[in-house]
C-alpha atoms as a printed R data frame, in Angstrom:
    type eleno elety resid chain resno      x      y       z
1   ATOM     1    CA   UNK     A     1  0.000  0.000   0.000
2   ATOM     2    CA   UNK     A     2  1.339  3.420  -0.985
3   ATOM     3    CA   UNK     A     3  1.180  6.091   1.675
4   ATOM     4    CA   UNK     A     4 -0.481  9.322   0.661
5   ATOM     5    CA   UNK     A     5  1.598 12.441   1.310
6   ATOM     6    CA   UNK     A     6 -0.339 15.347   2.733
7   ATOM     7    CA   UNK     A     7 -0.125 18.871   1.385
8   ATOM     8    CA   UNK     A     8  1.663 19.979   4.550
9   ATOM     9    CA   UNK     A     9  4.251 17.215   4.089
10  ATOM    10    CA   UNK     A    10  4.848 18.331   0.507
11  ATOM    11    CA   UNK     A    11  5.291 21.897   1.710
12  ATOM    12    CA   UNK     A    12  7.685 20.717   4.436
13  ATOM    13    CA   UNK     A    13  9.773 18.776   1.933
14  ATOM    14    CA   UNK     A    14  9.924 21.794  -0.341
15  ATOM    15    CA   UNK     A    15 10.937 24.034   2.531
16  ATOM    16    CA   UNK     A    16 13.639 21.596   3.619
17  ATOM    17    CA   UNK     A    17 15.117 21.765   0.130
18  ATOM    18    CA   UNK     A    18 14.875 25.565  -0.058
19  ATOM    19    CA   UNK     A    19 16.472 26.040   3.358
20  ATOM    20    CA   UNK     A    20 19.222 23.561   2.519
21  ATOM    21    CA   UNK     A    21 19.967 25.426  -0.717
22  ATOM    22    CA   UNK     A    22 20.025 28.757   1.127
23  ATOM    23    CA   UNK     A    23 22.306 27.388   3.848
24  ATOM    24    CA   UNK     A    24 24.720 26.022   1.282
25  ATOM    25    CA   UNK     A    25 24.700 29.287  -0.631
26  ATOM    26    CA   UNK     A    26 25.286 31.295   2.549
27  ATOM    27    CA   UNK     A    27 28.200 29.089   3.616
28  ATOM    28    CA   UNK     A    28 29.787 29.347   0.195
29  ATOM    29    CA   UNK     A    29 29.285 33.110   0.095
30  ATOM    30    CA   UNK     A    30 30.755 33.585   3.555
31  ATOM    31    CA   UNK     A    31 33.832 31.513   2.654
32  ATOM    32    CA   UNK     A    32 34.286 33.506  -0.551
33  ATOM    33    CA   UNK     A    33 34.032 36.829   1.288
34  ATOM    34    CA   UNK     A    34 36.471 35.658   3.972
35  ATOM    35    CA   UNK     A    35 38.982 34.758   1.250
36  ATOM    36    CA   UNK     A    36 38.598 38.162  -0.406
37  ATOM    37    CA   UNK     A    37 38.974 39.956   2.931
38  ATOM    38    CA   UNK     A    38 42.084 37.936   3.728
39  ATOM    39    CA   UNK     A    39 43.692 38.741   0.365
40  ATOM    40    CA   UNK     A    40 42.898 42.446   0.745
41  ATOM    41    CA   UNK     A    41 44.389 42.518   4.244
42  ATOM    42    CA   UNK     A    42 47.558 40.870   2.910
43  ATOM    43    CA   UNK     A    43 47.748 43.406   0.083
44  ATOM    44    CA   UNK     A    44 47.290 46.272   2.532
45  ATOM    45    CA   UNK     A    45 50.090 44.908   4.725
46  ATOM    46    CA   UNK     A    46 52.390 44.544   1.705
47  ATOM    47    CA   UNK     A    47 51.663 48.108   0.590
48  ATOM    48    CA   UNK     A    48 52.333 49.379   4.112
49  ATOM    49    CA   UNK     A    49 55.651 47.488   4.229
50  ATOM    50    CA   UNK     A    50 56.587 48.852   0.798
51  ATOM    51    CA   UNK     A    51 55.711 52.360   1.939
52  ATOM    52    CA   UNK     A    52 57.923 52.072   5.014
53  ATOM    53    CA   UNK     A    53 60.826 50.692   2.979
54  ATOM    54    CA   UNK     A    54 60.382 53.394   0.346
55  ATOM    55    CA   UNK     A    55 60.446 56.178   2.950
56  ATOM    56    CA   UNK     A    56 63.815 54.879   4.100
57  ATOM    57    CA   UNK     A    57 65.144 54.439   0.560
58  ATOM    58    CA   UNK     A    58 64.171 57.866  -0.781
59  ATOM    59    CA   UNK     A    59 66.425 59.482   1.810
60  ATOM    60    CA   UNK     A    60 69.272 58.082  -0.281
61  ATOM    61    CA   UNK     A    61 68.303 60.461  -3.097
62  ATOM    62    CA   UNK     A    62 69.787 63.324  -1.113
63  ATOM    63    CA   UNK     A    63 73.118 61.555  -0.670
64  ATOM    64    CA   UNK     A    64 75.917 62.398  -0.917
65  ATOM    65    CA   UNK     A    65 75.654 65.849   0.584
66  ATOM    66    CA   UNK     A    66 77.100 68.351  -1.823
67  ATOM    67    CA   UNK     A    67 80.031 70.080  -0.194
68  ATOM    68    CA   UNK     A    68 81.463 73.508  -0.847
69  ATOM    69    CA   UNK     A    69 83.565 72.071  -3.632
70  ATOM    70    CA   UNK     A    70 80.368 71.587  -5.669
71  ATOM    71    CA   UNK     A    71 79.739 75.009  -7.114
72  ATOM    72    CA   UNK     A    72 78.492 76.473 -10.329
73  ATOM    73    CA   UNK     A    73 75.565 75.869 -12.650
74  ATOM    74    CA   UNK     A    74 76.065 72.117 -12.911
75  ATOM    75    CA   UNK     A    75 76.043 71.734  -9.142
76  ATOM    76    CA   UNK     A    76 72.949 73.922  -8.843
77  ATOM    77    CA   UNK     A    77 71.142 72.040 -11.640
78  ATOM    78    CA   UNK     A    78 72.090 68.694 -10.122
79  ATOM    79    CA   UNK     A    79 70.910 69.735  -6.666
80  ATOM    80    CA   UNK     A    80 67.607 71.088  -8.034
81  ATOM    81    CA   UNK     A    81 66.994 67.888 -10.019
82  ATOM    82    CA   UNK     A    82 67.780 65.793  -6.993
83  ATOM    83    CA   UNK     A    83 65.454 67.862  -4.775
84  ATOM    84    CA   UNK     A    84 62.701 67.619  -7.400
85  ATOM    85    CA   UNK     A    85 63.059 63.832  -7.596
86  ATOM    86    CA   UNK     A    86 62.966 63.621  -3.811
87  ATOM    87    CA   UNK     A    87 59.757 65.688  -3.615
88  ATOM    88    CA   UNK     A    88 58.039 63.610  -6.321
89  ATOM    89    CA   UNK     A    89 59.006 60.341  -4.672
90  ATOM    90    CA   UNK     A    90 57.976 61.595  -1.242
91  ATOM    91    CA   UNK     A    91 54.566 62.648  -2.591
92  ATOM    92    CA   UNK     A    92 54.065 59.241  -4.197
93  ATOM    93    CA   UNK     A    93 55.149 57.328  -1.119
94  ATOM    94    CA   UNK     A    94 53.165 59.419   1.338
95  ATOM    95    CA   UNK     A    95 49.985 60.187  -0.618
96  ATOM    96    CA   UNK     A    96 49.441 57.506  -3.237
97  ATOM    97    CA   UNK     A    97 50.321 54.616  -0.960
98  ATOM    98    CA   UNK     A    98 47.937 56.019   1.669
99  ATOM    99    CA   UNK     A    99 45.214 56.330  -1.004
100 ATOM   100    CA   UNK     A   100 45.708 52.690  -2.030
101 ATOM   101    CA   UNK     A   101 45.514 51.552   1.581
102 ATOM   102    CA   UNK     A   102 42.383 53.634   2.188
103 ATOM   103    CA   UNK     A   103 40.649 52.158  -0.881
104 ATOM   104    CA   UNK     A   104 41.553 48.655   0.271
105 ATOM   105    CA   UNK     A   105 40.224 49.386   3.769
106 ATOM   106    CA   UNK     A   106 36.933 50.664   2.308
107 ATOM   107    CA   UNK     A   107 36.585 47.491   0.258
108 ATOM   108    CA   UNK     A   108 37.326 45.370   3.343
109 ATOM   109    CA   UNK     A   109 34.593 47.177   5.283
110 ATOM   110    CA   UNK     A   110 32.102 46.648   2.442
111 ATOM   111    CA   UNK     A   111 32.937 42.939   2.267
112 ATOM   112    CA   UNK     A   112 32.655 42.592   6.054
113 ATOM   113    CA   UNK     A   113 29.176 44.154   5.908
114 ATOM   114    CA   UNK     A   114 28.194 41.696   3.180
115 ATOM   115    CA   UNK     A   115 29.612 38.842   5.255
116 ATOM   116    CA   UNK     A   116 27.662 39.961   8.338
117 ATOM   117    CA   UNK     A   117 24.480 40.009   6.263
118 ATOM   118    CA   UNK     A   118 25.122 36.468   5.042
119 ATOM   119    CA   UNK     A   119 25.911 35.336   8.574
120 ATOM   120    CA   UNK     A   120 22.583 36.772   9.770
121 ATOM   121    CA   UNK     A   121 20.816 34.968   6.940
122 ATOM   122    CA   UNK     A   122 22.629 31.736   7.860
123 ATOM   123    CA   UNK     A   123 21.382 32.064  11.446
124 ATOM   124    CA   UNK     A   124 17.831 32.566  10.167
125 ATOM   125    CA   UNK     A   125 18.213 29.494   7.938
126 ATOM   126    CA   UNK     A   126 19.461 27.442  10.898
127 ATOM   127    CA   UNK     A   127 16.480 28.577  12.963
128 ATOM   128    CA   UNK     A   128 14.108 27.661  10.143
129 ATOM   129    CA   UNK     A   129 15.763 24.262   9.842
130 ATOM   130    CA   UNK     A   130 15.353 23.683  13.584
131 ATOM   131    CA   UNK     A   131 11.666 24.569  13.317
132 ATOM   132    CA   UNK     A   132 11.292 22.142  10.420
133 ATOM   133    CA   UNK     A   133 12.756 19.405  12.547
134 ATOM   134    CA   UNK     A   134  9.894 19.943  14.989
135 ATOM   135    CA   UNK     A   135  7.392 19.035  12.302
136 ATOM   136    CA   UNK     A   136  4.168 20.219  10.819
137 ATOM   137    CA   UNK     A   137  3.023 22.066  13.937
138 ATOM   138    CA   UNK     A   138  5.621 24.731  13.227
139 ATOM   139    CA   UNK     A   139  4.954 25.046   9.498
140 ATOM   140    CA   UNK     A   140  3.674 28.630   9.733
141 ATOM   141    CA   UNK     A   141  6.769 29.719  11.666
142 ATOM   142    CA   UNK     A   142  9.041 28.032   9.103
143 ATOM   143    CA   UNK     A   143  7.255 29.734   6.225
144 ATOM   144    CA   UNK     A   144  7.727 33.046   8.047
145 ATOM   145    CA   UNK     A   145 11.469 32.364   8.456
146 ATOM   146    CA   UNK     A   146 11.796 31.482   4.771
147 ATOM   147    CA   UNK     A   147 10.014 34.719   3.916
148 ATOM   148    CA   UNK     A   148 12.508 36.584   6.137
149 ATOM   149    CA   UNK     A   149 15.375 34.839   4.344
150 ATOM   150    CA   UNK     A   150 14.055 35.954   0.981
151 ATOM   151    CA   UNK     A   151 13.930 39.527   2.240
152 ATOM   152    CA   UNK     A   152 17.540 39.335   3.459
153 ATOM   153    CA   UNK     A   153 18.853 37.756   0.278
154 ATOM   154    CA   UNK     A   154 16.793 39.498  -2.348
């Protein structure tokens, strides 16, 4: 004899599948965002290290100090060129590196917000799954949780 499946059981089975798909998607999305955040943090650290090393290295542009024996137009031109190169390099190292790091930090914050949203959705999915485990009596609550998930995701 074949057992008849009630409408509520069909709905429950469908909800189990939907919640499982959501949970899987949330887990995958969270892992992806964590990887992106990690790579951005590494890049920011590398840029910071490069900036520190560059600040030390650009001091070498001003060496050797021109003594009193360096006089005339060639000495003046050389010193002006060297000072100009130093100023350009200092501007790049101080401003552009800081801009890169700031852009990376903004992207990290955006990704962390997205991750927090997915984590909240994952909690809602877990709660819905727990309600499903309790059976048909909680069907209305599960449907409400699934509706909440749709609002969070879409």
